[in-house]
Coordinates of C-alpha atoms in Angstrom, one line a residue:
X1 CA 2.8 -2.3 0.6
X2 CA -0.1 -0.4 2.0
X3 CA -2.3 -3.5 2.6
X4 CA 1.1 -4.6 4.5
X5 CA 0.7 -1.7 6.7
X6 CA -2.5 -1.0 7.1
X7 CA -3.1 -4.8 8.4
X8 CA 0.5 -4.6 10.5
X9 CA 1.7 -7.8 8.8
X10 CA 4.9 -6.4 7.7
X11 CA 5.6 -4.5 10.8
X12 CA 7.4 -7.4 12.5
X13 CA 9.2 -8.5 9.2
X14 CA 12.3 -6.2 10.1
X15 CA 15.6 -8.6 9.0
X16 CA 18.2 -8.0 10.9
X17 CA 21.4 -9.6 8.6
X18 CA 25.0 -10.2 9.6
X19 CA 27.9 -9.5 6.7
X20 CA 31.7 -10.3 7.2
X21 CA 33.8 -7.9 5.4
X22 CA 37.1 -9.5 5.6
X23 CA 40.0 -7.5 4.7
X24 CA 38.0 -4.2 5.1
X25 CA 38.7 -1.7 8.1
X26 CA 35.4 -0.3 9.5
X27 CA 36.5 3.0 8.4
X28 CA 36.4 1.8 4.8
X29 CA 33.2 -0.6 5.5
X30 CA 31.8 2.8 6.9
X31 CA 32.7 4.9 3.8
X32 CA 31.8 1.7 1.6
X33 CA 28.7 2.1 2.9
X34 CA 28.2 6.0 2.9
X35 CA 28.6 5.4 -0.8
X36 CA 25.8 2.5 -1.3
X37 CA 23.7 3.8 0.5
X38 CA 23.8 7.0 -1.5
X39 CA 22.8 5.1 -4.5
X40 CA 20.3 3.0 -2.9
X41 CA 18.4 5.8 -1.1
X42 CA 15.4 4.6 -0.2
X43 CA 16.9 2.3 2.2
X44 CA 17.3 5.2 4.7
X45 CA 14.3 6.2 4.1
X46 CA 10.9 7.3 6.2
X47 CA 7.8 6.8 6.3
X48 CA 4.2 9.3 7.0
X49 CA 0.9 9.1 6.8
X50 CA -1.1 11.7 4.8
X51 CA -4.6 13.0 5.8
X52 CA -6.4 10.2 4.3
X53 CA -4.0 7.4 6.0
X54 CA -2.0 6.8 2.8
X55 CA 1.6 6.3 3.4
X56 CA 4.4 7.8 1.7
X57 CA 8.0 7.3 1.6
X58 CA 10.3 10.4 2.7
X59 CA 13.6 10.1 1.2
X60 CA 16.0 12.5 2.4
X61 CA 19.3 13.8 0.8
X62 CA 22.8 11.9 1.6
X63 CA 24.4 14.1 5.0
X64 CA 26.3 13.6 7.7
X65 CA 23.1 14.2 10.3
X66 CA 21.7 10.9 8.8
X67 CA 24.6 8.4 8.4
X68 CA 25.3 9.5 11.8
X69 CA 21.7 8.3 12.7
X70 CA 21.9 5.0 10.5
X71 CA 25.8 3.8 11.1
X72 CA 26.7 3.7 14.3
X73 CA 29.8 1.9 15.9
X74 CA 29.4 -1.2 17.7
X75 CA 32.8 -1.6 19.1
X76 CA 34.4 -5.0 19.2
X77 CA 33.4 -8.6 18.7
X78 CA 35.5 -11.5 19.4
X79 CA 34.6 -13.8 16.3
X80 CA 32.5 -13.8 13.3
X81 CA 30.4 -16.2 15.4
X82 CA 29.5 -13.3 17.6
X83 CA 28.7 -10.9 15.0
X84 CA 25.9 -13.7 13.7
X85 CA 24.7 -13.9 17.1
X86 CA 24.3 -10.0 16.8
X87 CA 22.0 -10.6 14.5
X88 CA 20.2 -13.3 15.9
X89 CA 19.3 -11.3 19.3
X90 CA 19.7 -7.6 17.6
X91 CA 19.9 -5.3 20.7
X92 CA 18.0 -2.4 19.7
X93 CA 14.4 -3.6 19.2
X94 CA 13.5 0.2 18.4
X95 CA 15.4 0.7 15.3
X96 CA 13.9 0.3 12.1
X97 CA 10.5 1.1 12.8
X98 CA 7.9 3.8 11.9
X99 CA 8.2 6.4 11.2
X100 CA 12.0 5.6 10.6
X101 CA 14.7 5.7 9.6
X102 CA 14.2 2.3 8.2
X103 CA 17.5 1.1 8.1
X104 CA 20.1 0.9 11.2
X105 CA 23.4 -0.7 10.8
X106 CA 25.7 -1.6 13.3
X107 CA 29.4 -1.3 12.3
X108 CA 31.7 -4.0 14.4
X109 CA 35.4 -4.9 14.6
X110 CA 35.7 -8.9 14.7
X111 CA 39.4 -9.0 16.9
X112 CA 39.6 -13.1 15.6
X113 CA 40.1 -11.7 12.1
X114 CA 41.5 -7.7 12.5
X115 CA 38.5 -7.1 9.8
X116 CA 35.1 -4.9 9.9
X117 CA 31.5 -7.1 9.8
X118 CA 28.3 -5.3 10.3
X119 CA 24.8 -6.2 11.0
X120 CA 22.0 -4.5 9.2
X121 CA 18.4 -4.1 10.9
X122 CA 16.0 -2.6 8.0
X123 CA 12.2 -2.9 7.5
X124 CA 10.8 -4.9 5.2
X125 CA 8.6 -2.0 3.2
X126 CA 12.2 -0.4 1.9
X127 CA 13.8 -3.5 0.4
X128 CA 12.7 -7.0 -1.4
X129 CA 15.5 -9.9 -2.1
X130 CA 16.6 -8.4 -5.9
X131 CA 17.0 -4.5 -4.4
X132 CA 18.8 -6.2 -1.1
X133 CA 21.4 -7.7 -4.0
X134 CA 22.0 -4.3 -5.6
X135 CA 22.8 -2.5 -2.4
X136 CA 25.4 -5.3 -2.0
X137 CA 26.9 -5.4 -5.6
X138 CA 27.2 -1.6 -4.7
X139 CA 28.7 -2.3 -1.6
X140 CA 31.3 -5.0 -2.4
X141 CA 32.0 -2.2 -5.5
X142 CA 32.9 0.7 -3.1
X143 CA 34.9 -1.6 -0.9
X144 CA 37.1 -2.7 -3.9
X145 CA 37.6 0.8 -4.8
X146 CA 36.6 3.8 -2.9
X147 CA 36.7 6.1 -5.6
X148 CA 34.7 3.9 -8.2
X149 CA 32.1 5.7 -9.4
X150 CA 28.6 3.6 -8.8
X151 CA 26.2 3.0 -11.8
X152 CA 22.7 4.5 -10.8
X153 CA 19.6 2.0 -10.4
X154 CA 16.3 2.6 -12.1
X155 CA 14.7 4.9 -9.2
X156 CA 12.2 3.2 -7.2
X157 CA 10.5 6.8 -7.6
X158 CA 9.4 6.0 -11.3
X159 CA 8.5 2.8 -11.0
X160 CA 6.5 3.7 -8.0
X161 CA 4.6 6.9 -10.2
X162 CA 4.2 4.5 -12.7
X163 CA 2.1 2.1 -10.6
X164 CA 0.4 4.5 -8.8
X165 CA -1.0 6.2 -12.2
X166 CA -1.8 2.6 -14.3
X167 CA -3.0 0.8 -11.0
X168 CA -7.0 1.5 -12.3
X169 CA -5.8 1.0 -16.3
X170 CA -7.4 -1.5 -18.2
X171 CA -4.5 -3.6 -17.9
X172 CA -4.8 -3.9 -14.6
X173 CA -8.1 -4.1 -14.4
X174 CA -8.2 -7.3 -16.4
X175 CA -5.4 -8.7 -13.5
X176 CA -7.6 -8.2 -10.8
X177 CA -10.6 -9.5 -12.5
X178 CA -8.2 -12.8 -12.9
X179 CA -7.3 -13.1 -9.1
X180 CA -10.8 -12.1 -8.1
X181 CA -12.9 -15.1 -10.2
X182 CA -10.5 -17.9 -9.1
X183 CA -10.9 -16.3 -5.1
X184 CA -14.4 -15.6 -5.2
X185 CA -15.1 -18.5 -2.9
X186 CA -12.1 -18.5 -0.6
X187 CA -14.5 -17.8 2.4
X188 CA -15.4 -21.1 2.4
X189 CA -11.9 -22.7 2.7
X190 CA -11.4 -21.3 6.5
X191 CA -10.3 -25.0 7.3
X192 CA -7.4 -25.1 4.7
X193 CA -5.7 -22.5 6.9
X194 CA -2.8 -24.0 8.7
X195 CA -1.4 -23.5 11.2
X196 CA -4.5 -22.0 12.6
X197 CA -4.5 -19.3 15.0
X198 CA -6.1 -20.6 18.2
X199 CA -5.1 -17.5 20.2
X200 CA -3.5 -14.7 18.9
X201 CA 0.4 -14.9 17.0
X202 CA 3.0 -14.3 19.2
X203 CA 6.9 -13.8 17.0
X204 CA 9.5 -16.5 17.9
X205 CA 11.9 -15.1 20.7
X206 CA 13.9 -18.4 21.0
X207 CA 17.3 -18.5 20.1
X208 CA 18.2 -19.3 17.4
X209 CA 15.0 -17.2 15.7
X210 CA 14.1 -20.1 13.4
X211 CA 14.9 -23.6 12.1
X212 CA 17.0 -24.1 8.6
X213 CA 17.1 -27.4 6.8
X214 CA 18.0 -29.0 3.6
X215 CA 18.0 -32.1 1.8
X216 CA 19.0 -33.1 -1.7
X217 CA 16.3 -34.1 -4.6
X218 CA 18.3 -35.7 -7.9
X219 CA 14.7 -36.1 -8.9
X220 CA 14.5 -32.8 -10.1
X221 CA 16.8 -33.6 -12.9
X222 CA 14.5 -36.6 -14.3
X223 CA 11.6 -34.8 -14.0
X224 CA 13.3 -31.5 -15.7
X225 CA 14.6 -34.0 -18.3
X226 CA 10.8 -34.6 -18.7
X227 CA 9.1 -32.0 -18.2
X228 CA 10.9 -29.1 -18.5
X229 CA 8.4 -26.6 -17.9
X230 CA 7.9 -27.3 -14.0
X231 CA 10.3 -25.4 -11.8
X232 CA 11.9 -26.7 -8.5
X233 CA 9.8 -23.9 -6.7
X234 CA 6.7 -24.8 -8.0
X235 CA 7.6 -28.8 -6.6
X236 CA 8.0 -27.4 -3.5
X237 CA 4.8 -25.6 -3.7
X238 CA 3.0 -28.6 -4.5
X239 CA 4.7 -30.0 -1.9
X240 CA 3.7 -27.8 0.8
X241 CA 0.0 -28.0 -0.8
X242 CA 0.1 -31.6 -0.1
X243 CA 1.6 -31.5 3.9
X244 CA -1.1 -28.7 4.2
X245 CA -4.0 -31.3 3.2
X246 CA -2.3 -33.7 5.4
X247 CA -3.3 -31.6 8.6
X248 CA -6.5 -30.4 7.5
X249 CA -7.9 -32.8 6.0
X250 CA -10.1 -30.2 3.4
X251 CA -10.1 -30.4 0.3
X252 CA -7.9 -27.3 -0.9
X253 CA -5.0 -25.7 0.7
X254 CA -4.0 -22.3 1.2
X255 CA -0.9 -20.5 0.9
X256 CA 0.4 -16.8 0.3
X257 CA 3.4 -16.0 -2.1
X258 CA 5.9 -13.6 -3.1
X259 CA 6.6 -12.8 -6.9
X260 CA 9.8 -11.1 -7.6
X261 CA 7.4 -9.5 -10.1
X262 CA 10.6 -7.8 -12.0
X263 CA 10.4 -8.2 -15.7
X264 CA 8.7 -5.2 -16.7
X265 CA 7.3 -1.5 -15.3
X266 CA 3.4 -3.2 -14.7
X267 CA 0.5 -2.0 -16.9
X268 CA 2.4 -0.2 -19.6
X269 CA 0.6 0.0 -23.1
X270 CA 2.7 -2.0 -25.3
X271 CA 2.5 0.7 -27.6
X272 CA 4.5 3.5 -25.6
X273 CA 6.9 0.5 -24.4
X274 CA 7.6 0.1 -28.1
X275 CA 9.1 3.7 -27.9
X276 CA 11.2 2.4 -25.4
X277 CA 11.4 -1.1 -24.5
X278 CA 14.8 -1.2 -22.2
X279 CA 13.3 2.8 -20.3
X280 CA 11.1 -0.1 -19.0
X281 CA 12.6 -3.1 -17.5
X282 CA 12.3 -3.6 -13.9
X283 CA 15.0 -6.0 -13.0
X284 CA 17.5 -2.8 -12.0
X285 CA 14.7 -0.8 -9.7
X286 CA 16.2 0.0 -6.2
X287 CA 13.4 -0.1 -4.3
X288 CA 11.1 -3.1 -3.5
X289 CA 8.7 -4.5 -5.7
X290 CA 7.8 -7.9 -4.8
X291 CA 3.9 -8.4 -4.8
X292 CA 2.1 -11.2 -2.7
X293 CA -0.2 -13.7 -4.4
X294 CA -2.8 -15.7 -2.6
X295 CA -2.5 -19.8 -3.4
X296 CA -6.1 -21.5 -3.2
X297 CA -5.2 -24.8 -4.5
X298 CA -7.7 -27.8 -5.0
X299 CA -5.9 -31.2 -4.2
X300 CA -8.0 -33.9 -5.9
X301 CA -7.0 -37.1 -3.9
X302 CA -7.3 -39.1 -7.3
X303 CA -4.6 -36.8 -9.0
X304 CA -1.7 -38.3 -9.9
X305 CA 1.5 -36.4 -9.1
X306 CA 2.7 -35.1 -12.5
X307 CA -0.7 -33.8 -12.9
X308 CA -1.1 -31.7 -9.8
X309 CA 2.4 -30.4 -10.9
X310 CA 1.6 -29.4 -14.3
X311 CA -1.6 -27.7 -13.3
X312 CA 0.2 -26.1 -10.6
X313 CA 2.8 -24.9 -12.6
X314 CA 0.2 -23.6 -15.2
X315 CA -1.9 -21.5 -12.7
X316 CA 2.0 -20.3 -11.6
X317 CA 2.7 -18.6 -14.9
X318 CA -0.8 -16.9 -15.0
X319 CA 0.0 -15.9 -11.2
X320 CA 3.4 -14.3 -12.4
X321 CA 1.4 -12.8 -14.9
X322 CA -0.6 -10.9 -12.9
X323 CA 1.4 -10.5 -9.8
X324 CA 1.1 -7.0 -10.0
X325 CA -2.6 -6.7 -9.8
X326 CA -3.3 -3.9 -7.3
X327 CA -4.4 -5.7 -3.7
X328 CA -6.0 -3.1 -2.4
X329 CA -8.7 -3.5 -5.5
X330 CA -8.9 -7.2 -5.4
X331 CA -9.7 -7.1 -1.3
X332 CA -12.3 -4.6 -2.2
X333 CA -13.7 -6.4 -5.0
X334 CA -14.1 -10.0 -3.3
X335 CA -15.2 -8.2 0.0
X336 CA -18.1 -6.3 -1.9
X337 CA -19.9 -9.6 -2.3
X338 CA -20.4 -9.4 1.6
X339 CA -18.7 -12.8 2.6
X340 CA -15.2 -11.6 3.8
X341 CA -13.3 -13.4 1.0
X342 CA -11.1 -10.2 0.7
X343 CA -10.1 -10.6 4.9
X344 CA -9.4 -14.1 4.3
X345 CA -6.4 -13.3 1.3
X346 CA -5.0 -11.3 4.6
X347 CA -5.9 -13.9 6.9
X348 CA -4.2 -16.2 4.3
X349 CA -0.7 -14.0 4.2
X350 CA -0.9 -13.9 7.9
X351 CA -0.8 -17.8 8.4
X352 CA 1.5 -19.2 5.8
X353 CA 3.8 -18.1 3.2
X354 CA 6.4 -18.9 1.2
X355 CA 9.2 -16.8 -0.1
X356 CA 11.3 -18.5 -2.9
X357 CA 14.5 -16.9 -3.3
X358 CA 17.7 -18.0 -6.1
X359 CA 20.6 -18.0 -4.8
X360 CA 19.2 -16.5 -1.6
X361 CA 21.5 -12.7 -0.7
X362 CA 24.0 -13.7 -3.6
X363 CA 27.8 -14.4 -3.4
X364 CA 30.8 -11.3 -3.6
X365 CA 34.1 -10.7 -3.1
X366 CA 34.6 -8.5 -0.6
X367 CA 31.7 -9.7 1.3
X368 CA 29.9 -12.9 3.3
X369 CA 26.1 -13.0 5.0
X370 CA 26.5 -15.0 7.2
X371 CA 23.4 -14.8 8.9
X372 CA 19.7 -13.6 8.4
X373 CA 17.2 -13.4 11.5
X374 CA 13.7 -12.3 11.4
X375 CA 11.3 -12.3 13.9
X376 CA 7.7 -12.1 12.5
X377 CA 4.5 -12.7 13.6
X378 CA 3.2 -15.4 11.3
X379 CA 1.7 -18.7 11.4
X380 CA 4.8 -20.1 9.1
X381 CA 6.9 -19.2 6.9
X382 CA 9.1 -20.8 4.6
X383 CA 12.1 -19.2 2.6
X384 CA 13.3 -21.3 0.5
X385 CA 15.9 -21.9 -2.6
X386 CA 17.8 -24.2 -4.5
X387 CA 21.4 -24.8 -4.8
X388 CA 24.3 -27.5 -4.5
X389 CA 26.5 -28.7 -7.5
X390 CA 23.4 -29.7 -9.7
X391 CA 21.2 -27.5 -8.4
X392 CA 19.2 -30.1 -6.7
X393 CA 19.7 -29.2 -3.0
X394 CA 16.6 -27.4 -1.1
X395 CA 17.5 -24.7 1.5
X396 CA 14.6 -24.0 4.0
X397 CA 14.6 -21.8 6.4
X398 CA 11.5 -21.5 8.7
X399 CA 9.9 -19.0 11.2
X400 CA 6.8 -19.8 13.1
X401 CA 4.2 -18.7 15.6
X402 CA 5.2 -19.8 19.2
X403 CA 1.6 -19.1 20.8
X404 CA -0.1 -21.5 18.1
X405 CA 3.2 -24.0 16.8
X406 CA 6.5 -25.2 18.1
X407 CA 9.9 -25.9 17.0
X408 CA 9.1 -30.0 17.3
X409 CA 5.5 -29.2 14.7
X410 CA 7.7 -27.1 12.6
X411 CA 10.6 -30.0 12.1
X412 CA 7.9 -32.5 11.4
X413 CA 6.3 -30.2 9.0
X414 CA 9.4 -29.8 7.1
X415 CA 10.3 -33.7 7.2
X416 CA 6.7 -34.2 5.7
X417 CA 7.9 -31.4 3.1
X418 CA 11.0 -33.7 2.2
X419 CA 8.7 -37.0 2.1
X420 CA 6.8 -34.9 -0.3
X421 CA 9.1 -33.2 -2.8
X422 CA 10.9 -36.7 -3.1
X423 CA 8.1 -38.4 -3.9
X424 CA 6.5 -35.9 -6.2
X425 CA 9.9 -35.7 -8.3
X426 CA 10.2 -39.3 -8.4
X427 CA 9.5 -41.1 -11.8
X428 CA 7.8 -43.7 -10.6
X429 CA 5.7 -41.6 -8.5
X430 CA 4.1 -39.5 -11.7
X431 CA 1.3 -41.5 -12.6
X432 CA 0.3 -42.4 -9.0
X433 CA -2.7 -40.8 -7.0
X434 CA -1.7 -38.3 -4.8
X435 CA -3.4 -40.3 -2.1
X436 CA -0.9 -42.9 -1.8
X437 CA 1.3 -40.1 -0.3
X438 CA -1.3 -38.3 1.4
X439 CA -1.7 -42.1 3.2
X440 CA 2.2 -41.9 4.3
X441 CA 2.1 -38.1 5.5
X442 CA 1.6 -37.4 9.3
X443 CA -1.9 -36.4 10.3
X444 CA -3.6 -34.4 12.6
X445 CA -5.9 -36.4 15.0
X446 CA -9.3 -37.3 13.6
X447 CA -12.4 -38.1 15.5
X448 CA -15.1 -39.8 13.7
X449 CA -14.0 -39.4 11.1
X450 CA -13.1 -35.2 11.4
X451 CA -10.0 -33.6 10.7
X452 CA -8.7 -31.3 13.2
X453 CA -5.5 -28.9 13.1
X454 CA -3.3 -29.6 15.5
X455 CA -3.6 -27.9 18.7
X456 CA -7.7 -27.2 18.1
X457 CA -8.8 -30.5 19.8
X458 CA -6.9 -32.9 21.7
X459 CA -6.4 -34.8 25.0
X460 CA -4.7 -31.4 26.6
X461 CA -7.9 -28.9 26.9
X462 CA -9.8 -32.1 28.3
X463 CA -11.8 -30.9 31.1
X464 CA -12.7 -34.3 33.2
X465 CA -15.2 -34.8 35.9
X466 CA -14.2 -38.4 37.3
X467 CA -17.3 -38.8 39.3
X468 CA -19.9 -37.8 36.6
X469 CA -17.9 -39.6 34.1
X470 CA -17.9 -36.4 31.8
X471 CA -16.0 -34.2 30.0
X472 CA -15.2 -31.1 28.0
X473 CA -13.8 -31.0 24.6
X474 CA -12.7 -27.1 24.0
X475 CA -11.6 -25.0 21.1
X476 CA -11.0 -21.4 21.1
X477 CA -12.0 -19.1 18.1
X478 CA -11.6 -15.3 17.1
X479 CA -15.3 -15.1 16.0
X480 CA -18.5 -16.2 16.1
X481 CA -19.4 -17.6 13.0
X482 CA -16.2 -19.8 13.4
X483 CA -17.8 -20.5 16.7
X484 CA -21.0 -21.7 15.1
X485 CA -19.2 -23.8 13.1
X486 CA -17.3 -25.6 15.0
X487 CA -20.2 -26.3 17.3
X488 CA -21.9 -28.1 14.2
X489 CA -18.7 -30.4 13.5
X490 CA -18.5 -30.9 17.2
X491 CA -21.9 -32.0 17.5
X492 CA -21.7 -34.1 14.1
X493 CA -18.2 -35.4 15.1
X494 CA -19.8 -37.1 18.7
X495 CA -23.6 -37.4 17.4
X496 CA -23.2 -41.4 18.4
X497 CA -22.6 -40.0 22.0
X498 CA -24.6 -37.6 24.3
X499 CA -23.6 -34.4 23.7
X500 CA -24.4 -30.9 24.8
X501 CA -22.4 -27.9 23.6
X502 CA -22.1 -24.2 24.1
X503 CA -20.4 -21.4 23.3
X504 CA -18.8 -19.1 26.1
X505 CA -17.9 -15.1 25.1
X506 CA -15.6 -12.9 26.4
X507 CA -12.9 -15.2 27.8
X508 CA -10.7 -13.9 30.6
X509 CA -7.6 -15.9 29.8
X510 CA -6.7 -13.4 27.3
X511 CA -6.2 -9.9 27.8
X512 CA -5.6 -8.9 24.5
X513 CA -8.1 -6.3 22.9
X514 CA -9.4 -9.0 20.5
X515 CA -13.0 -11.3 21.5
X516 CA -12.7 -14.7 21.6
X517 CA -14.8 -17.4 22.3
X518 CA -14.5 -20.9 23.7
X519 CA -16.6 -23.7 22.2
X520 CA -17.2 -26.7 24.4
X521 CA -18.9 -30.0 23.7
X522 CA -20.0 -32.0 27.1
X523 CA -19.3 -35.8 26.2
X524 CA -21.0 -38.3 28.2
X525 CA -18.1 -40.4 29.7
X526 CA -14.3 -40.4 28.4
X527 CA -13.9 -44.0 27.5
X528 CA -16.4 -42.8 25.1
X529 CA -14.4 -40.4 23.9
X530 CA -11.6 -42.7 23.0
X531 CA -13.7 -44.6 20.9
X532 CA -14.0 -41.9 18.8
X533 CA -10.6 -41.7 17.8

């Protein structure tokens, strides 16, 4: 969670989630609430900074002051199709933010239905998926009986002292010495990051906030048949390994992860677990403790499908394995070598990740989500999980960066992620090369025989000259050894043509605190430039 912070990737992360809770009054959705909350309390939570920059979490105790502050009355809603529309354009952009309280719920009456909904708007550093679903089973609880006394979680507070004091053990020094040898040479896999960031991210403020999609693979049921070992979220993985490749055109692709990561406390001796073994299961903590993962995967074009899925689902167990290996001393660690392969596992996070979730926010009685917006500055994201009535039915749902992507990139994308997983669970797909799919995948545009991401080179930041028969072929870049190198593909991509190049600093198009620079390559005439592809 500090990485999170310190880099501001989880600042705009905040979900802001509609729940119907038919039958209930908002006086006893209120007091259901009061009461889950109570047990939950990190969810109302703060957050400070002490003199060296660490944060901390401020918990404070259950009173009226603060669920005055947190629950507050929203007055009255026609329809439950208004209340998900709350969601999707949540009113008060302030809430939920530093230094909190990180959780803000507003408390509606739907008049269609004479019941209470509300729409929750909390920060992503207070809750992961699993501590989301207790709050709810604690909710739907008080709101079938008020006066039912709540089980208490595993405190987040214990796990948390127990990370904090093993994070430097041997145990989890031997996970960070397994993420650090198979990143060591991540800084040289820049072009495996897609989308790229041409200028800086900018959060979706379209509505609706993102695009979901689904599509049904009976091929997972052959291929569990088979090979029982691969998940369905590893096949989507490999699937979204394989579209990634398709743009790029590199030889690896890149992708961050969540891991629910809640099997055990992390780093504890087996010997003192022995003492205890269930004063140590993790699956019950109220608090979040998801970790990220950083994906370099190597797509061999010559690999048949079930291979790249059994290796991929291999490196998946050791990455669950060591999910909880401390970030701060794997960044460190790669970065020491003096090549920036630490920045680039943030870089990574920042452009694409995937967040597998079961069953996605669960199913209850006494309550419905019925919708989940989020608004974060990211290349793309995917949330994803499995469902329908033999579990063979993908649910996507997809956020992207509007200053770099679009809606119509981020449909294709997600098509091409389709195409994929059908093919890869396919039987008669398993012993082919993953080429042959790779060949039937949408490309970004090539010239001479270069990849480029979308968006980076292309017929719209043409530059013409009609009487000198010239033009300008531009790409913009946040520094300049990515400058450097895209002067040398430039050059290498146009060397049959006469070619200058340079590279401009300091653009005034953007005003944003950040340097960028503009690469340009003068080609000769623009028929020329056709040629190339």
């Amino acid at each position: 969670m500090q990485i999170l912070l310190e880099s501001e990737l989880i600042n705009s992360w905040n979900f802001a989630i509609a729940i119907i809770a038919d039958g209930s009054s908002t006086q006893l959705l209120r007091a259901a609430l009061e009461k889950a909350l109570s047990n939950n309390p990190l969810l109302v939570s703060f957050y400070v900074l002490d003199q060296h920059q660490n944060p901390h979490y401020v918990t404070l105790k259950p009173s009226r002051r603060i669920w005055d502050l947190c629950l507050l009355d929203h007055g009255i809603v026609k329809t439950s199709a208004d209340v998900q529309q709350l969601a999707i354009n949540y009113p008060m952009k302030d809430h939920a933010r530093a230094p909190g309280p990180l959780f803000r719920c507003l408390i509606v009456n739907v008049e269609e239905s004479r019941s209470a909904a509300m729409v929750m708007y909390v920060h992503h550093i207070v809750q992961d998926v699993s501590s989301t679903r207790l709050f709810y089973e604690d909710l739907n609880l008080a709101l079938s009986d008020i006066s039912q006394e709540l089980r208490p979680h595993v405190d987040y507070k214990a796990w948390a002292d127990s990370f904090i004091a093993l994070r430097d053990s041997p145990a989890a020094t031997a996970s960070v010495a397994y993420h650090v040898k198979r990143l060591s040479d991540l800084h040289l896999h820049k072009q495996a990051l897609y989308p790229p960031a041409l200028v800086p991210r900018q959060a979706n403020t379209e509505s609706p906030d993102g695009l979901d999609y689904g599509f049904d693979a009976p091929g997972l049921l052959d291929l569990k048949t088979s090979y029982p070992g691969i998940i369905a979220a590893v096949v989507l993985k490999a699937a979204l390994c394989l579209v990634n490749v398709s743009r790029t055109g590199h030889t690896h692709a890149l992708l961050h992860n969540f891991e629910a990561a809640r099997t055990r406390f992390p780093f504890i001796p087996a010997s003192l677990e022995a003492l205890n073994p269930e004063g140590y299961e993790a699956s019950d903590v109220n608090g979040p403790v998801m970790q990220g993962v950083c994906n370099l995967v190597e797509v061999p074009r010559s690999q048949s499908a079930i291979a790249l899925l059994r290796h991929m689902q291999a490196e998946q167990t050791e990455l669950t394995k060591h999910a909880h290996a401390p970030l701060r001393r794997i960044i460190d660690t790669l970065n020491a070598s003096g090549n920036g392969a630490g920045d680039m596992m943030i870089e990574t996070h920042r452009t694409h990740f995937l967040t597998w979730i079961p069953g996605f926010l669960g199913e209850y009685e006494r309550l419905k989500v019925a919708q989940i917006a989020i608004r974060c500055v990211a290349g793309l994201v995917v949330v994803a999980g499995l469902g329908g009535p033999t579990a063979t039915t993908y649910m996507l749902s997809m956020r992207w960066d509007v200053a770099n992507y679009s809606r119509a990139k981020t449909q294709e994308f997600v098509e091409d992620v389709e195409a994929a997983v059908l093919w890869l669970t396919a039987k008669e797909n398993w012993d082919v090369p993953v080429s042959v799919l790779l060949g039937q995948l949408r490309k970004s545009p090539l010239v001479n025989g270069v990849q480029w991401p979308h968006q980076s080179i292309g017929h719209d930041n043409i530059d013409r000259n009609e009487s000198r028969r010239e033009f300008v072929v531009g790409s913009v870049v946040t520094d300049r050894d990515s400058a450097n190198e895209v002067v040398h593909r430039l050059a290498e991509a146009f060397s049959h043509l006469t070619v200058s190049h340079c590279v401009r600093e300091g653009m005034d198009a953007f005003v944003t605190g950040q340097q960028f620079w503009r690469v340009e390559v003068l080609v000769k005439t623009f028929d020329d430039y056709l040629g190339s592809g």
